Short mmCIF file of C-alpha atoms in Angstrom, two decimals:
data_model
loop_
_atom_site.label_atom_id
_atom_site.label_comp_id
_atom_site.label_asym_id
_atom_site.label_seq_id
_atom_site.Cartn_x
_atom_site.Cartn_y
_atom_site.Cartn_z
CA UNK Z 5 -56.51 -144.40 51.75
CA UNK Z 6 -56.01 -147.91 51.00
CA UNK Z 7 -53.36 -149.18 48.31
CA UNK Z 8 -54.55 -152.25 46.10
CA UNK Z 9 -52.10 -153.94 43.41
CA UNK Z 10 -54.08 -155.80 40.61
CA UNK Z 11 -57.36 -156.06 38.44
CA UNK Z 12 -55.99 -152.87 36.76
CA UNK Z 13 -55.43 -151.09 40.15
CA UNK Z 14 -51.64 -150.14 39.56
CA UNK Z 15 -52.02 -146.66 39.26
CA UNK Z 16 -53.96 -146.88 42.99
CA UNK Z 17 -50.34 -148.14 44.22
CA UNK Z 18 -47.50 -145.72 42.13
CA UNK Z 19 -50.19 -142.27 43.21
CA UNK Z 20 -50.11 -143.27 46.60
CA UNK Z 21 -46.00 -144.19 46.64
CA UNK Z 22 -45.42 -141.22 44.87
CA UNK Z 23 -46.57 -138.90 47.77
CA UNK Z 24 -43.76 -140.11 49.80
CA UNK Z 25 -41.26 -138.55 47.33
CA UNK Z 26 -37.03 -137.91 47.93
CA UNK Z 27 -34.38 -139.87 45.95
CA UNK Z 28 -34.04 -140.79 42.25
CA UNK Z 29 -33.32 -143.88 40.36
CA UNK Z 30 -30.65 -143.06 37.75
CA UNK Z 31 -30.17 -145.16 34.41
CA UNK Z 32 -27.22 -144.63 31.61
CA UNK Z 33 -27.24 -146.87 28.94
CA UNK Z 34 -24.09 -147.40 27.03
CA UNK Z 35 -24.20 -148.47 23.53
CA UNK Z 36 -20.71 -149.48 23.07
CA UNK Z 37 -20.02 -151.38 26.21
CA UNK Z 38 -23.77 -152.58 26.16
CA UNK Z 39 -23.93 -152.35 29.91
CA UNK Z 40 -26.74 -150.29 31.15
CA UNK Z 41 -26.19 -148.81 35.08
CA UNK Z 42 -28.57 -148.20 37.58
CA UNK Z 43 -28.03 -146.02 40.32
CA UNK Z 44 -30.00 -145.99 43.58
CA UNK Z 45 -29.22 -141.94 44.41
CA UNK Z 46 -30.86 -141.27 48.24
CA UNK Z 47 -27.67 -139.84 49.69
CA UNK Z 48 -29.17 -138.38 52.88
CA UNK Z 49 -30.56 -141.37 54.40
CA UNK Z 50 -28.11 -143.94 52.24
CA UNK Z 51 -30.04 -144.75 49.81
CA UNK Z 52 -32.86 -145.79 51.38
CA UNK Z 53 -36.08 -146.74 48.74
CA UNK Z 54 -38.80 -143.74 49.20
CA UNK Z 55 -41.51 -144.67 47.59
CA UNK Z 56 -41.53 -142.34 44.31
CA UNK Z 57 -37.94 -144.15 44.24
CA UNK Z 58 -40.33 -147.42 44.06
CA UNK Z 59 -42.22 -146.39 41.20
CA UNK Z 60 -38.84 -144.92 39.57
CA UNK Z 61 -37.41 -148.45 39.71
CA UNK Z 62 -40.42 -150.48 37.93
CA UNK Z 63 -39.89 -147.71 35.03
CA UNK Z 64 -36.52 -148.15 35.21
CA UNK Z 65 -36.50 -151.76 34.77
CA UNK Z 66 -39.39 -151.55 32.31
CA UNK Z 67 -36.79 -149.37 30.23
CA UNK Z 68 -34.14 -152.55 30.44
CA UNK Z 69 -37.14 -154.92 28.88
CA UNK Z 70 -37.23 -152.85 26.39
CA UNK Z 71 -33.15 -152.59 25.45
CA UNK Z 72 -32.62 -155.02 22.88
CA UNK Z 73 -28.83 -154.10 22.04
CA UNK Z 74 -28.12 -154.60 25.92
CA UNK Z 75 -26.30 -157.55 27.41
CA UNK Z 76 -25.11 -156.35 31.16
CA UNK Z 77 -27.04 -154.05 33.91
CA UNK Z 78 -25.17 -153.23 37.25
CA UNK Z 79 -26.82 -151.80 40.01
CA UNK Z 80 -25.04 -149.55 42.04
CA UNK Z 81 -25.77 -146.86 45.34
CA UNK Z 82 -24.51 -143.32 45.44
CA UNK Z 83 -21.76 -141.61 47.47
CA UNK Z 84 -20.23 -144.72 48.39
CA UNK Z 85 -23.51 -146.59 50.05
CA UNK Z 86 -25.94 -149.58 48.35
CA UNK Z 87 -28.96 -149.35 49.77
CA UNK Z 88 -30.71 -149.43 53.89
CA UNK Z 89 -33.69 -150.83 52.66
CA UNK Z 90 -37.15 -148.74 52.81
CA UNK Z 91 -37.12 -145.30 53.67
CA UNK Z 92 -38.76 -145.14 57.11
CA UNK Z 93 -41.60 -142.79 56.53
CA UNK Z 94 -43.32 -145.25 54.03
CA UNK Z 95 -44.22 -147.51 56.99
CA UNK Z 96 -44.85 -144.78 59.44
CA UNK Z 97 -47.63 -143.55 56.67
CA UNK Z 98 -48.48 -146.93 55.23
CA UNK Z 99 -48.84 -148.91 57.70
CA UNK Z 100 -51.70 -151.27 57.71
CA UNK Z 101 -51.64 -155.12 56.03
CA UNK Z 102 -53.07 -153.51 53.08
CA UNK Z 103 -50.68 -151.17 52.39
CA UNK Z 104 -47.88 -154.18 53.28
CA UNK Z 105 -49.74 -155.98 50.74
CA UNK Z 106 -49.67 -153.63 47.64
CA UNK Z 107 -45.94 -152.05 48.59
CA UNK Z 108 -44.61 -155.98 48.63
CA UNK Z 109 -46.48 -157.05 45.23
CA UNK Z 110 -45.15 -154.17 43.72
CA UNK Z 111 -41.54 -154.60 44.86
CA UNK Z 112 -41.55 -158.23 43.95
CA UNK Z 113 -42.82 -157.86 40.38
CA UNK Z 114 -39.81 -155.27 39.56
CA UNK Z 115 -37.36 -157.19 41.43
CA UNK Z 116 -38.50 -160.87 39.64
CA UNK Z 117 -38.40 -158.48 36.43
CA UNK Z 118 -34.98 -157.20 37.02
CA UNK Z 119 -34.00 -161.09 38.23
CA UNK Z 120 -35.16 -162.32 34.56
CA UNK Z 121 -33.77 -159.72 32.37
CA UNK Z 122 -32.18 -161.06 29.37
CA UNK Z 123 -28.87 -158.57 30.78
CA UNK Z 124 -26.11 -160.39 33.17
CA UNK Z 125 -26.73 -158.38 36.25
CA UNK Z 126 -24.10 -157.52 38.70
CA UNK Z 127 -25.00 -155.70 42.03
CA UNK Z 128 -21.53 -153.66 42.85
CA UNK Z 129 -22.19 -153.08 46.96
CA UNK Z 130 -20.30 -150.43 48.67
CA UNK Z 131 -20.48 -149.21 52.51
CA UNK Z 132 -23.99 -150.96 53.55
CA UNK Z 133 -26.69 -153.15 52.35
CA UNK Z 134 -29.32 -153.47 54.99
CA UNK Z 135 -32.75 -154.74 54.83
CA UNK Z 136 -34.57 -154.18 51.67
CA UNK Z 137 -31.08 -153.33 50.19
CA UNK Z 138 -29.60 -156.62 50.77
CA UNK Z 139 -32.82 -157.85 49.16
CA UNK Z 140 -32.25 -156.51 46.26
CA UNK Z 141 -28.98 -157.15 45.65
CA UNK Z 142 -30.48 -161.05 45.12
CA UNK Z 143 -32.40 -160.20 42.52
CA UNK Z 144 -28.79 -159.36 40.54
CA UNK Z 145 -27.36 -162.69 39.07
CA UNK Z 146 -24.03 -161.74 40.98
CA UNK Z 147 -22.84 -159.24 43.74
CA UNK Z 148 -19.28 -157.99 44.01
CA UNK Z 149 -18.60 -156.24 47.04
CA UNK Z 150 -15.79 -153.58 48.22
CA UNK Z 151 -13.74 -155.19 51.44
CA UNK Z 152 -15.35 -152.48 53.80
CA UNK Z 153 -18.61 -153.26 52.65
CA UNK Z 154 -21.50 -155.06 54.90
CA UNK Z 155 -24.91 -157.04 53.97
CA UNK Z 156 -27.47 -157.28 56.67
CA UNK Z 157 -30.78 -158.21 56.63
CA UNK Z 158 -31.78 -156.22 59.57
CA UNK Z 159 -35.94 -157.39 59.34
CA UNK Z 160 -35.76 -159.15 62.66
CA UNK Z 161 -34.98 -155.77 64.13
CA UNK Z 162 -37.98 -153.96 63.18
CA UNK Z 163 -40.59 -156.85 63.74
CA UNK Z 164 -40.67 -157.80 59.91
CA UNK Z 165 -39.90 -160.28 57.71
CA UNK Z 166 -38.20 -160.07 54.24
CA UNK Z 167 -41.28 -158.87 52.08
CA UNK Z 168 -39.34 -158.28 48.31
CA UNK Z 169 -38.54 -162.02 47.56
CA UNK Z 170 -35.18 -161.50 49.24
CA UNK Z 171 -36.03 -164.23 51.56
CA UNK Z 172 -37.42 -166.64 48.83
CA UNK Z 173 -33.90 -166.12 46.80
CA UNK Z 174 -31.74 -166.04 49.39
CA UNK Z 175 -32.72 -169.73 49.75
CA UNK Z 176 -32.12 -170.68 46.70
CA UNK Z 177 -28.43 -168.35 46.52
CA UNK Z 178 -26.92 -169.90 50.08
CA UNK Z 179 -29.43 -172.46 51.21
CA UNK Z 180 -31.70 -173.20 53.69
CA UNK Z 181 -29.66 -173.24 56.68
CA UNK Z 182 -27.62 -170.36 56.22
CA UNK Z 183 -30.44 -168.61 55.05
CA UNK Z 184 -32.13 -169.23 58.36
CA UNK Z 185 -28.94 -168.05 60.20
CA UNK Z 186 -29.02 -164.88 58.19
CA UNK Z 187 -32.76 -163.47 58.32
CA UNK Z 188 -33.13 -165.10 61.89
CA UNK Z 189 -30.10 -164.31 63.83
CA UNK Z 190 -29.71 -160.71 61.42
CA UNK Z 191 -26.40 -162.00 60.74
CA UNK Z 192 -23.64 -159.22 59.60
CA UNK Z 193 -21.89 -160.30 56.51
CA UNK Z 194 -18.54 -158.97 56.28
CA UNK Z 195 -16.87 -159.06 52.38
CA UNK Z 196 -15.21 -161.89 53.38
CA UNK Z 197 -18.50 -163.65 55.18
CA UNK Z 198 -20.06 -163.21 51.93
CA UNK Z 199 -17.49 -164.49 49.81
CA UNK Z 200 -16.92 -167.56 52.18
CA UNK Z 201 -21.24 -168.10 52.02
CA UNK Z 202 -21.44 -167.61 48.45
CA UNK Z 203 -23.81 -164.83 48.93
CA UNK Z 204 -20.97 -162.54 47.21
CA UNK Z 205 -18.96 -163.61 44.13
CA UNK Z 206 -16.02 -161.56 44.39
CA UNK Z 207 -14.03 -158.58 46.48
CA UNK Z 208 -13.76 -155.53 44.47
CA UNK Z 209 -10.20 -154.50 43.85
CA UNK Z 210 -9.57 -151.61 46.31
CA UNK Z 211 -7.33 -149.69 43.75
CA UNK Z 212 -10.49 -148.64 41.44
CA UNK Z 213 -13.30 -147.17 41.40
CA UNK Z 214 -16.05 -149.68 42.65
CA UNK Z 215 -18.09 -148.87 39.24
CA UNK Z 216 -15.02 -149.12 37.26
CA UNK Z 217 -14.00 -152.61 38.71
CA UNK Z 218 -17.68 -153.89 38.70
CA UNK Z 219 -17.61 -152.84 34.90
CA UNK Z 220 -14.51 -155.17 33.85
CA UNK Z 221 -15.54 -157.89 36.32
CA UNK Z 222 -18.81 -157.88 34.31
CA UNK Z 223 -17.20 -157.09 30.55
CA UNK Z 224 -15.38 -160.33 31.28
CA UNK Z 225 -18.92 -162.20 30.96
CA UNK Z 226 -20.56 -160.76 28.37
CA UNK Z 227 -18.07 -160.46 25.41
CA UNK Z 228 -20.13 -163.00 23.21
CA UNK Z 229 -22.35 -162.03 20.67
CA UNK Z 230 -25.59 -159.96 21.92
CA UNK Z 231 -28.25 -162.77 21.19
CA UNK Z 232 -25.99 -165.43 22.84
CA UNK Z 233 -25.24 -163.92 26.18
CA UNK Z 234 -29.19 -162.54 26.00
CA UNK Z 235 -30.22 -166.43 25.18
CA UNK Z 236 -27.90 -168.16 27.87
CA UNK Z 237 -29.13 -165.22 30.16
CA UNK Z 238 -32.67 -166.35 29.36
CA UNK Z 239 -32.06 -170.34 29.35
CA UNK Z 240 -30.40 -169.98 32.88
CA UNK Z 241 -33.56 -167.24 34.17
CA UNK Z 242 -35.97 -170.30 33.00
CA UNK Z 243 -34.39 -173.11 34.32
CA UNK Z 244 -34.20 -171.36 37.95
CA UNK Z 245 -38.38 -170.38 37.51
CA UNK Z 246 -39.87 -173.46 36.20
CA UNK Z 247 -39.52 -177.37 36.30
CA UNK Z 248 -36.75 -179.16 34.54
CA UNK Z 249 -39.38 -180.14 31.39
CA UNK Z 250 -40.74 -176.78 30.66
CA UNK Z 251 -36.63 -175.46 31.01
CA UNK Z 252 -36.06 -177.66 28.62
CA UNK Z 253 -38.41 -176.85 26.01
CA UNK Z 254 -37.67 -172.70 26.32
CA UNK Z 255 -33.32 -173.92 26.12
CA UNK Z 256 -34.79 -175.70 23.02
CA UNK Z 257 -36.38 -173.01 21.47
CA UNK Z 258 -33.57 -169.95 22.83
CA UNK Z 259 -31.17 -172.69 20.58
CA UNK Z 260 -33.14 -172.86 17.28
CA UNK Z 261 -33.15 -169.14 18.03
CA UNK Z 262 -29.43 -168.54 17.28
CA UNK Z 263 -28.38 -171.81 15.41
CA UNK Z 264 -27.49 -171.04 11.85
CA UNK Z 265 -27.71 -167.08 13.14
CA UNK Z 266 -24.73 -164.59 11.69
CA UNK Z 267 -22.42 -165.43 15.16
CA UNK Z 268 -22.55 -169.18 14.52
CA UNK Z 269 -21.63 -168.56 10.44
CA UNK Z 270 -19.20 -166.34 11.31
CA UNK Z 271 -17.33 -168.40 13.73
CA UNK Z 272 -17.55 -171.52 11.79
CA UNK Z 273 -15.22 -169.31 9.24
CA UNK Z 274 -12.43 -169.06 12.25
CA UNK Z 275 -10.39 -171.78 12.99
CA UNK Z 276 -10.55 -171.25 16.88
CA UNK Z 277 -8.55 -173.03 19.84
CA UNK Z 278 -9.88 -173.35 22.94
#
């Protein structure tokens, strides 16, 4: 049966995903710490995306549109795993350009959603981060990974190319030659390879929990006031989407947006050394 994405057609895409069910997408959103967590839970074949798990990750991030108290969002794998990617059976019974088609456009929307959430997003990557997994990990505005942790993007190896964006932001996160190096030569990345090619920002301390040191890492960013880290979240999502002139006319209007708000009264009240 084909799959078709568009012209009202979504529901063609999630009922035929859905049949190729296993895994969960978990989200806990915390109202004090404002940091919402996502967990990719697929245990058995480490977290690999089925594709119910697909369709649980657009609603998922749908949710996060929707949080207007929020400011942070990690995304995190269970039992001690990110994410391999695709679970194998969704190209073993999807597997004509069609099908490629739909699964890709649907992947890409949630991803470039999650990418422009008005939350600082942190991808916290334990044990392995292959294919589809390392893709998503740059649609999170940083990634943190343990020192026994690996990022590959293993495409190459099964005939394919990067089909989630991963390959168009990868680009843009280490450049063009290094991106080459990675998807071509299915480069594996190391903690310390990622730290040294700017694909990671920073080695998880070894004495936590990864969640609990990807949580203070991330608290560390978003202390501000909620419509100030939302706004600089959303003036720095713009800037990297559009040309310079339209990037500056949405920083101009996120600005009028909190200029003479309660933070900026407040603080004018507190003499404040910086």
């Amino acid at each position: 049966m084909p799959l078709s994405e568009g012209n009202g057609n979504d529901v063609d895409i999630v009922q035929q995903l859905q049949k190729v069910d296993g895994g969960k997408i978990k989200l806990e959103k915390s109202d004090d710490s404002k940091i919402a967590i996502l967990t990719i839970d697929n245990q058995r074949i480490r977290n690999a995306f089925s594709g119910s798990m697909m369709v649980q990750l657009r609603d998922a991030v749908n949710q996060l549109e929707g949080w207007k108290d929020g400011k942070g969002v990690i995304v995190i794998g269970a039992g001690g795993n990110f994410c391999s990617g695709a679970d194998l059976n969704i190209a073993k019974q999807f597997n004509s350009p069609e099908h490629g088609d739909a699964m890709c456009k649907l992947m890409q929307t949630t991803l470039m959603k999650l990418k422009r959430l008005p939350l600082i997003s942190t991808a916290v990557i334990e044990g392995k981060a292959l294919g589809g997994g390392a893709e998503l990990t740059t649609a999170c505005d940083f990634r943190l990974i343990a020192k026994e942790a690996e990022i590959r993007f293993v495409h190459v190896q099964r005939g394919v190319t990067p089909g989630w964006g991963g390959g168009s932001r990868l680009v843009k996160i280490v450049g063009r030659r290094t991106a080459l190096k990675l998807l071509a030569g299915s480069t594996k990345l190391t903690a310390n390879d990622a730290l040294q090619c700017g694909l990671a920002d920073d080695i998880l301390n070894s004495n936590e929990t990864a969640l609990h040191a990807g949580e203070e890492w991330l608290k560390q960013l978003i202390a501000g006031p909620v419509n100030s880290i939302r706004g600089i979240k959303q003036v720095v999502a713009c800037a990297d989407d559009v040309d310079i002139n339209q990037a500056l006319q949405f920083e101009r209007s996120i600005f009028m947006s909190v200029w003479g708000a309660p933070a900026l009264m407040k603080s004018l009240e507190i003499k404040k050394k910086y």
